[in-house]
Coordinates of C-alpha atoms and ligand atoms in Angstrom, one line a residue:
M137 CA 0.0 0.0 0.0
A138 CA 1.5 3.3 -1.1
S139 CA 1.8 5.9 1.7
C140 CA 0.8 9.5 1.2
S141 CA 3.7 11.9 0.8
I142 CA 2.2 14.5 3.2
P143 CA 0.9 12.8 6.4
L144 CA -2.2 14.5 7.7
S145 CA -3.7 14.5 11.2
V146 CA -7.2 13.1 11.0
G147 CA -9.9 13.1 13.7
V148 CA -12.5 10.3 13.2
V149 CA -15.7 10.7 15.2
G150 CA -17.2 7.2 15.9
A151 CA -15.6 3.9 16.8
G152 CA -18.1 1.7 15.0
I153 CA -17.0 -0.5 12.1
V154 CA -17.2 2.4 9.7
G155 CA -15.1 4.8 11.7
L156 CA -12.5 2.2 12.7
S157 CA -12.2 1.0 9.1
I158 CA -11.6 4.5 7.9
A159 CA -9.0 5.1 10.7
L160 CA -7.2 1.8 9.8
E161 CA -7.1 2.6 6.1
L162 CA -5.8 6.1 6.8
Q163 CA -3.2 4.8 9.2
R164 CA -1.8 2.3 6.8
R165 CA -1.5 5.1 4.2
G166 CA 0.7 7.0 6.7
H167 CA -1.6 9.4 8.3
Q168 CA -1.8 10.2 12.0
V169 CA -5.2 9.2 13.3
T170 CA -7.3 9.9 16.4
V171 CA -10.6 8.1 16.9
I172 CA -13.1 9.6 19.3
D173 CA -16.2 7.9 20.6
R174 CA -18.4 8.7 23.5
D175 CA -18.3 5.0 24.4
T176 CA -15.6 2.3 24.2
P177 CA -15.2 1.0 20.6
M178 CA -17.8 -1.2 19.0
L179 CA -20.7 -0.8 21.4
G180 CA -23.1 0.6 18.8
C181 CA -24.9 -1.0 15.9
S182 CA -21.7 -2.5 14.6
S183 CA -21.4 -4.9 17.5
G184 CA -24.5 -7.0 17.0
N185 CA -25.2 -7.3 13.3
A186 CA -25.8 -10.5 11.4
G187 CA -22.2 -10.7 10.2
Y188 CA -23.4 -11.3 6.7
L189 CA -21.1 -9.9 4.0
S190 CA -23.8 -9.9 1.5
E191 CA -23.9 -9.3 -2.2
A192 CA -27.7 -9.6 -2.2
N193 CA -28.6 -6.1 -0.7
I194 CA -28.5 -4.1 -3.9
F195 CA -32.0 -2.6 -3.9
P196 CA -33.4 0.5 -2.3
P197 CA -35.6 -0.2 0.7
A198 CA -38.9 0.8 -0.9
A199 CA -40.1 -1.2 -3.9
P200 CA -43.3 -0.7 -5.9
D201 CA -44.8 -4.1 -4.8
M202 CA -43.8 -3.4 -1.2
L203 CA -45.8 -0.1 -1.1
M204 CA -49.0 -2.1 -1.8
K205 CA -48.2 -4.6 1.0
L206 CA -47.2 -1.8 3.5
P207 CA -50.5 -1.5 5.4
K208 CA -50.7 -5.3 5.9
L209 CA -47.0 -5.5 6.9
M210 CA -47.3 -2.8 9.5
L211 CA -50.3 -4.5 11.2
D212 CA -48.4 -7.7 11.7
S213 CA -46.6 -7.6 15.0
D214 CA -44.3 -10.5 14.0
G215 CA -43.7 -8.8 10.6
P216 CA -40.3 -7.7 9.3
L217 CA -41.3 -4.0 9.4
V218 CA -42.7 -1.9 12.2
I219 CA -43.1 1.9 12.3
K220 CA -43.9 3.2 15.8
P221 CA -46.8 5.8 15.5
T222 CA -44.9 8.3 17.6
Y223 CA -41.9 8.1 15.2
A224 CA -44.0 8.5 12.0
P225 CA -43.8 12.3 11.9
Q226 CA -40.0 12.1 11.9
M227 CA -40.2 9.6 8.9
M228 CA -42.0 12.1 6.6
S229 CA -38.8 13.2 4.8
W230 CA -37.4 9.7 4.8
G231 CA -40.7 8.4 3.3
W232 CA -40.8 11.1 0.7
H233 CA -37.3 10.3 -0.6
A234 CA -37.9 6.6 -0.4
L235 CA -40.9 7.1 -2.7
A236 CA -38.8 9.2 -5.1
A237 CA -36.3 6.3 -5.2
V238 CA -39.0 3.9 -6.5
K239 CA -39.0 5.6 -9.9
G240 CA -37.6 3.3 -12.5
D241 CA -34.5 5.3 -13.7
V242 CA -33.6 6.4 -10.1
R243 CA -34.0 2.9 -8.8
A244 CA -31.9 1.5 -11.6
S245 CA -29.1 4.0 -10.8
I246 CA -29.2 3.2 -7.1
T247 CA -29.1 -0.5 -7.8
R248 CA -26.2 -0.1 -10.1
T249 CA -24.2 1.8 -7.5
L250 CA -25.0 -0.6 -4.7
A251 CA -24.0 -3.5 -6.9
A252 CA -20.7 -1.8 -7.8
L253 CA -20.0 -1.2 -4.1
T254 CA -20.9 -4.7 -2.9
T255 CA -19.2 -6.8 -5.6
G256 CA -15.8 -5.6 -4.5
A257 CA -16.6 -5.6 -0.8
Y258 CA -15.4 -9.0 0.3
E259 CA -11.9 -8.5 -1.2
A260 CA -11.7 -5.1 0.4
I261 CA -12.7 -6.2 3.9
L262 CA -10.5 -9.2 3.8
D263 CA -7.6 -7.0 2.8
L264 CA -8.2 -4.6 5.6
A265 CA -9.0 -7.3 8.2
S266 CA -5.8 -9.2 7.3
H267 CA -3.8 -6.0 7.8
A268 CA -5.1 -5.9 11.4
N269 CA -4.6 -9.7 11.9
A270 CA -8.3 -10.2 11.9
G271 CA -8.7 -12.1 8.6
H272 CA -9.4 -15.3 10.4
L273 CA -12.8 -13.9 11.4
L274 CA -13.9 -13.8 7.7
S275 CA -15.0 -16.7 5.4
R276 CA -16.6 -16.9 2.0
D277 CA -19.0 -19.9 1.6
G278 CA -21.8 -17.9 0.1
G279 CA -25.2 -16.9 1.5
L280 CA -28.6 -18.6 1.1
V281 CA -32.1 -17.3 1.0
A282 CA -34.6 -20.1 1.9
F283 CA -38.3 -20.1 1.1
K284 CA -41.3 -22.2 2.3
N285 CA -43.7 -20.6 -0.1
R286 CA -43.4 -21.2 -3.8
D287 CA -45.0 -17.8 -4.8
A288 CA -42.5 -15.9 -2.6
L289 CA -39.7 -17.9 -4.2
E290 CA -40.9 -17.1 -7.7
A291 CA -41.3 -13.4 -6.8
K292 CA -37.7 -13.3 -5.6
C293 CA -36.5 -15.1 -8.7
A294 CA -37.9 -12.3 -10.8
S295 CA -34.8 -10.3 -9.7
L296 CA -32.3 -12.9 -10.9
P297 CA -31.6 -11.2 -14.2
V298 CA -30.9 -7.9 -12.4
F299 CA -28.4 -9.6 -10.1
Q300 CA -26.8 -11.4 -13.0
N301 CA -26.7 -8.2 -15.1
Y302 CA -24.6 -6.5 -12.4
G303 CA -22.2 -9.4 -12.1
I304 CA -23.5 -10.9 -8.9
A305 CA -23.1 -14.7 -8.8
V306 CA -26.4 -16.2 -7.8
D307 CA -28.1 -19.5 -8.5
R308 CA -31.6 -20.7 -8.1
L309 CA -31.8 -23.9 -6.0
D310 CA -34.5 -26.5 -5.8
A311 CA -35.5 -28.2 -2.5
A312 CA -32.9 -31.0 -2.8
E313 CA -30.1 -28.6 -3.7
I314 CA -30.8 -26.2 -0.8
H315 CA -30.9 -29.1 1.7
E316 CA -27.6 -30.4 0.3
F317 CA -26.0 -27.0 1.2
E318 CA -27.8 -26.8 4.6
P319 CA -29.1 -30.1 5.8
A320 CA -30.5 -28.5 9.0
L321 CA -33.2 -26.7 7.0
A322 CA -36.8 -27.9 7.6
K323 CA -38.1 -30.4 5.1
D324 CA -40.8 -28.1 3.7
I325 CA -38.4 -25.6 2.4
V326 CA -39.2 -25.5 -1.4
G327 CA -36.0 -23.9 -2.6
G328 CA -34.1 -20.7 -2.6
L329 CA -31.2 -18.7 -3.9
M330 CA -27.5 -19.1 -3.4
F331 CA -25.3 -16.0 -3.6
R332 CA -22.0 -17.7 -4.2
N333 CA -19.6 -14.8 -3.5
S334 CA -21.2 -13.6 -0.3
G335 CA -19.3 -14.2 3.0
R336 CA -19.6 -13.8 6.7
C337 CA -17.8 -12.5 9.8
S338 CA -17.9 -14.9 12.7
N339 CA -17.6 -12.1 15.3
P340 CA -18.4 -8.6 14.1
R341 CA -17.5 -7.0 17.5
Q342 CA -14.2 -8.7 17.7
L343 CA -13.4 -7.6 14.2
G344 CA -13.7 -4.0 15.2
L345 CA -11.9 -4.6 18.5
L346 CA -8.9 -6.0 16.6
Y347 CA -8.9 -3.0 14.3
A348 CA -8.8 -0.8 17.4
E349 CA -6.0 -2.8 18.9
H350 CA -4.0 -2.6 15.7
L351 CA -4.6 1.2 15.5
Q352 CA -3.4 1.8 19.0
G353 CA -0.5 -0.6 18.6
N354 CA 0.7 1.5 15.7
G355 CA 0.4 4.9 17.2
A356 CA -3.2 6.0 16.8
R357 CA -5.0 7.6 19.7
L358 CA -8.4 6.3 20.8
L359 CA -10.2 8.8 23.0
Q360 CA -13.5 8.5 24.9
D361 CA -15.4 11.7 24.7
S362 CA -18.8 12.9 23.4
I363 CA -18.2 15.3 20.4
E364 CA -20.5 18.3 20.6
S365 CA -19.6 20.2 17.5
V366 CA -17.4 20.0 14.4
D367 CA -16.1 23.4 13.3
P368 CA -13.9 24.6 10.5
A369 CA -10.6 26.1 11.8
E370 CA -9.3 29.4 10.6
G371 CA -6.3 29.0 8.4
G372 CA -7.3 25.4 7.5
G373 CA -8.2 22.2 9.3
A374 CA -11.1 21.6 11.6
W375 CA -11.9 21.5 15.3
L376 CA -13.7 18.7 17.2
R377 CA -15.2 20.1 20.4
G378 CA -15.8 17.4 22.9
S379 CA -17.2 17.5 26.5
K380 CA -13.6 17.2 27.8
E381 CA -11.4 19.0 25.3
R382 CA -11.1 20.7 21.9
L383 CA -8.9 19.1 19.3
R384 CA -7.6 20.5 16.0
F385 CA -6.9 18.3 13.0
D386 CA -6.0 18.7 9.3
R387 CA -9.2 16.8 8.5
V388 CA -12.1 15.3 10.4
V389 CA -14.5 12.5 9.4
V390 CA -17.9 12.2 10.9
C391 CA -18.9 8.6 11.2
A392 CA -21.1 8.6 14.2
G393 CA -23.8 6.4 12.7
F394 CA -27.3 7.6 13.3
W395 CA -26.0 10.5 15.4
S396 CA -24.0 12.0 12.5
K397 CA -27.0 14.0 11.5
E398 CA -26.8 16.2 14.6
L399 CA -23.1 16.9 14.1
L400 CA -23.6 17.9 10.5
R401 CA -26.8 20.0 11.0
P402 CA -24.9 23.3 10.8
Y403 CA -23.7 22.4 7.3
V404 CA -26.3 20.2 5.7
S405 CA -30.0 20.8 6.4
R406 CA -32.7 18.2 6.3
I407 CA -30.7 15.0 6.1
P408 CA -33.4 12.3 5.8
L409 CA -31.6 9.9 8.2
A410 CA -33.9 7.5 10.2
S411 CA -33.4 5.3 13.2
E412 CA -34.1 1.8 11.8
R413 CA -33.7 -0.4 14.8
G414 CA -32.9 -4.1 14.4
Y415 CA -32.7 -6.9 16.8
H416 CA -30.8 -10.1 17.3
L417 CA -31.1 -13.2 19.5
M418 CA -27.8 -14.9 20.1
L419 CA -28.3 -18.7 20.7
P420 CA -25.2 -20.2 22.5
K421 CA -26.4 -23.8 22.1
P422 CA -28.7 -23.8 19.0
G423 CA -28.7 -27.6 18.6
V424 CA -28.5 -27.2 14.8
R425 CA -25.6 -26.4 12.6
L426 CA -25.4 -23.9 9.7
R427 CA -22.4 -23.4 7.5
R428 CA -23.2 -20.0 6.1
P429 CA -25.7 -17.1 6.6
V430 CA -29.2 -18.2 5.7
V431 CA -31.9 -15.6 5.2
F432 CA -35.4 -16.9 5.9
G433 CA -37.2 -15.6 2.8
E434 CA -40.7 -14.8 4.2
P435 CA -40.0 -13.2 7.6
H436 CA -36.8 -11.8 6.1
F437 CA -34.1 -12.1 8.7
A438 CA -30.9 -14.0 8.9
A439 CA -29.4 -16.9 10.9
T440 CA -25.6 -16.7 10.9
P441 CA -23.2 -19.2 12.5
M442 CA -20.8 -17.3 14.7
D443 CA -18.0 -18.1 17.1
E444 CA -20.4 -17.8 20.1
G445 CA -23.3 -19.7 18.6
L446 CA -26.1 -19.1 16.1
R447 CA -27.2 -15.5 15.7
L448 CA -30.8 -14.7 14.5
A449 CA -30.7 -11.1 13.4
G450 CA -32.6 -8.5 11.3
T451 CA -36.0 -6.9 10.9
A452 CA -36.8 -3.2 10.9
E453 CA -38.4 -1.1 13.6
F454 CA -38.5 2.6 12.8
A455 CA -38.6 4.1 16.3
S456 CA -36.8 6.7 18.3
A457 CA -33.2 5.7 18.8
D458 CA -33.4 6.2 22.5
A459 CA -36.7 4.5 23.2
P460 CA -36.5 1.3 25.3
P461 CA -35.9 -1.8 23.2
N462 CA -38.9 -4.0 22.5
V463 CA -37.5 -7.3 23.5
E464 CA -40.4 -9.2 21.9
R465 CA -38.9 -8.2 18.5
A466 CA -35.9 -10.3 19.5
T467 CA -37.6 -13.2 21.0
M468 CA -40.0 -13.6 18.1
L469 CA -37.0 -14.3 15.9
L470 CA -36.7 -17.7 17.7
R471 CA -40.4 -18.6 17.1
L472 CA -40.1 -17.7 13.4
A473 CA -36.7 -19.4 12.9
Q474 CA -38.0 -22.7 14.4
Q475 CA -40.2 -22.9 11.3
Y476 CA -37.1 -23.0 9.1
L477 CA -34.7 -24.9 11.3
T478 CA -36.4 -27.9 13.0
G479 CA -34.9 -28.6 16.4
L480 CA -33.6 -25.1 16.9
D481 CA -32.9 -24.7 20.6
G482 CA -33.4 -21.2 22.1
Q483 CA -32.1 -21.9 25.6
D484 CA -30.1 -19.0 27.1
G485 CA -30.8 -16.8 24.1
Q486 CA -29.5 -13.3 24.5
P487 CA -31.5 -10.4 23.0
W488 CA -29.8 -7.2 21.6
M489 CA -31.0 -4.1 19.8
G490 CA -29.0 -1.7 17.5
V491 CA -29.8 1.5 15.7
R492 CA -29.2 1.3 12.0
P493 CA -28.4 4.7 10.4
S494 CA -30.9 4.4 7.5
L495 CA -31.1 6.6 4.4
P496 CA -34.1 6.3 2.2
D497 CA -32.4 5.2 -1.0
G498 CA -30.3 2.4 0.7
L499 CA -27.0 4.1 -0.3
P500 CA -24.7 5.4 2.4
A501 CA -23.6 9.1 2.6
V502 CA -19.9 9.4 1.9
G503 CA -18.6 12.8 0.9
V504 CA -17.3 16.3 1.9
V505 CA -19.1 19.3 3.4
P506 CA -19.1 21.6 0.3
A507 CA -18.2 24.9 2.0
H508 CA -15.7 23.2 4.4
P509 CA -13.7 20.5 2.6
T510 CA -11.7 19.7 5.7
I511 CA -14.9 18.2 7.1
Q512 CA -15.9 14.8 5.6
Y513 CA -18.6 12.3 6.5
A514 CA -19.4 8.6 6.1
F515 CA -22.6 7.3 7.6
G516 CA -26.0 5.9 6.7
H517 CA -25.0 2.4 5.8
A518 CA -28.3 0.9 7.0
H519 CA -28.2 -2.8 6.3
N520 CA -24.8 -2.8 4.6
G521 CA -22.5 -1.2 7.1
L522 CA -20.3 -4.2 7.8
T523 CA -20.2 -5.3 4.2
L524 CA -19.3 -1.8 2.9
S525 CA -17.0 -0.8 5.7
A526 CA -13.7 -1.3 3.9
V527 CA -15.0 0.0 0.6
T528 CA -16.1 3.1 2.3
A529 CA -12.7 3.5 4.0
K530 CA -11.0 3.5 0.6
L531 CA -13.4 6.1 -0.8
V532 CA -12.8 8.4 2.2
A533 CA -9.1 7.9 2.2
S534 CA -8.8 8.7 -1.5
Q535 CA -10.8 11.9 -0.9
I536 CA -8.7 12.9 2.1
E537 CA -5.6 12.5 0.0
G538 CA -6.9 15.0 -2.5
A539 CA -7.6 12.6 -5.3
G540 CA -10.8 14.7 -6.1
P541 CA -14.3 13.3 -6.0
H542 CA -14.3 9.6 -5.4
A543 CA -15.7 7.1 -7.9
H544 CA -19.3 7.3 -6.6
S545 CA -19.3 10.9 -5.4
S546 CA -22.4 12.0 -7.2
S547 CA -24.4 9.0 -5.9
L548 CA -23.2 9.1 -2.3
D549 CA -23.0 12.8 -1.7
L550 CA -25.6 14.2 0.7
H551 CA -26.6 16.7 -2.0
R552 CA -28.5 14.0 -3.7
F553 CA -31.4 14.6 -1.3
Q554 CA -31.4 18.3 -1.9
Q555 CA -31.5 17.7 -5.6
G556 CA -34.2 15.1 -5.7
F557 CA -31.8 12.4 -6.9
A558 CA -31.1 14.4 -10.0
R559 CA -27.4 13.6 -9.9
A560 CA -28.0 10.0 -9.1
A561 CA -30.3 9.4 -12.0
Ligands
FAD787 C1 -29.9 -6.4 13.5 C2 -28.9 -5.9 12.6 C3 -28.3 -6.7 11.7 C4 -27.4 -6.2 10.7 N1 -26.8 -7.1 9.9 C5 -25.9 -6.7 9.0 C6 -25.2 -7.6 8.2 O1 -25.4 -8.8 8.3 N2 -24.3 -7.1 7.3 C7 -24.0 -5.7 7.2 O2 -23.2 -5.3 6.4 N3 -24.6 -4.9 8.0 C8 -25.6 -5.3 8.9 N4 -26.2 -4.4 9.7 C9 -25.9 -3.0 9.6 C10 -24.6 -2.6 10.2 O3 -24.5 -3.1 11.5 C11 -24.6 -1.0 10.3 O4 -24.8 -0.5 9.1 C12 -23.2 -0.6 10.9 O5 -22.9 -1.1 12.1 C13 -23.1 1.0 11.0 O6 -21.9 1.2 11.5 P1 -21.4 2.7 11.9 O7 -20.0 2.6 12.3 O8 -21.9 3.7 10.9 O9 -22.4 3.0 13.2 P2 -22.3 2.6 14.7 O10 -21.8 1.2 14.9 O11 -23.6 2.9 15.4 O12 -21.1 3.5 15.3 C14 -21.3 4.9 15.5 C15 -20.5 5.3 16.7 O13 -20.5 6.7 16.8 C16 -20.5 7.0 18.2 N5 -21.0 8.3 18.4 C17 -22.3 8.8 18.1 N6 -22.4 10.1 18.4 C18 -21.2 10.5 18.9 C19 -20.7 11.7 19.4 N7 -21.4 12.8 19.4 N8 -19.4 11.8 19.9 C20 -18.7 10.6 19.9 N9 -19.1 9.4 19.4 C21 -20.3 9.4 18.9 C22 -21.4 5.9 18.9 O14 -21.1 5.7 20.2 C23 -21.0 4.7 18.0 O15 -19.9 3.9 18.6 C24 -27.1 -4.9 10.7 C25 -27.7 -4.0 11.6 C26 -28.6 -4.5 12.6 C27 -29.2 -3.6 13.6

């Protein structure tokens, strides 16, 4: 990896997987990095995700057929999607932009960008993780989607040409084939899809902790402080004002997940970022064995084999980030998963909730504050934050090194929301 001729000091706000990946990439390019988080590293959304390095998530969250199903979906308390009535007013802007992203040409453009980002993602994360001696946590045995219902399988298979068009390796499997891949699946699974190049992380929290250890071991500072504002500095650079101290850097990168919106409010108005909470149930003694992530097609959540057992994870609950978790959203995962994995044992299951930073087109926000180019941002990765962490790190690093707009700037810049996706289309 070539190092930059002029080392810069960079302050990174947020020690989730996005911030730590950016810090690691910058450090290996020769920059002096400081990571600041109000908590210890990897306590946010990044710690409890499904560990699925997925090539399948290439579509915006709203789809034309989903809009028709929305009322029914929202009335089903065991359903994959819940919008808390008290949160609905804060979803107006998100919803408006999500609808705009349903339009054919905009949807195609978003899908193309997401596909371009995800197809290089496994190589990128393996490269970065190996650099931090964490490559052993990653493996690439594909990812499955399993269906019980033939109509649901057919509906999913309608997207096969789109995946193939964007170079995503996917096969349709019949019942015998899917059971050959995963013998633990219930006998009434009728078939599914195999995403051959998808992978998994067997311990997402440990991945980030190894990044943090490597960073510190090689001279980076990791500070615990709550950042209250980000300000351009006179004469160049930028300030991070925390509750304990004020620090000046050549560049700062805001990667504070859902909370990035607050820090960027003085510079970018009306960021349609929503709190899309997800749940997991960690099963230490599941009594069944899977070899790879399996998404259950109808309830739409994943079961991933991990170092500590089997993790059932997913679903979307749009609700205030600081509202108490609804533990029933985690425990219902067991009830639903038992329909797909006969003999699944839920004893000692541990529930968890995390706040996905969700943007309405499914693309993250990775760019530069226009009037203050020393302030950059990378957040809003929603369902793809682990998968896209290293790809994002490369985009940010190239921008910091003055290589000009990165390859996907017009699609990932926050300005797309001010311009009604005009630049993404
Ligand atoms: C149930 C579930 C399953 C998922 N499964 C997958 C999956 O299989 N694959 C995948 O790719 N993605 C998955 N995701 C999504 C992925 O976990 C997220 O996209 C990713 O973790 C976002 O990372 P982040 O670093 O942006 O945010 P976070 O992990 O939330 O980190 C943000 C950090 O910023 C800090 N912070 C916030 N404000 C401040 C402040 N003012 N000052 C200092 N620090 C601050 C926080 O403390 C936090 O540590 C899943 C998410 C959930 C909830």
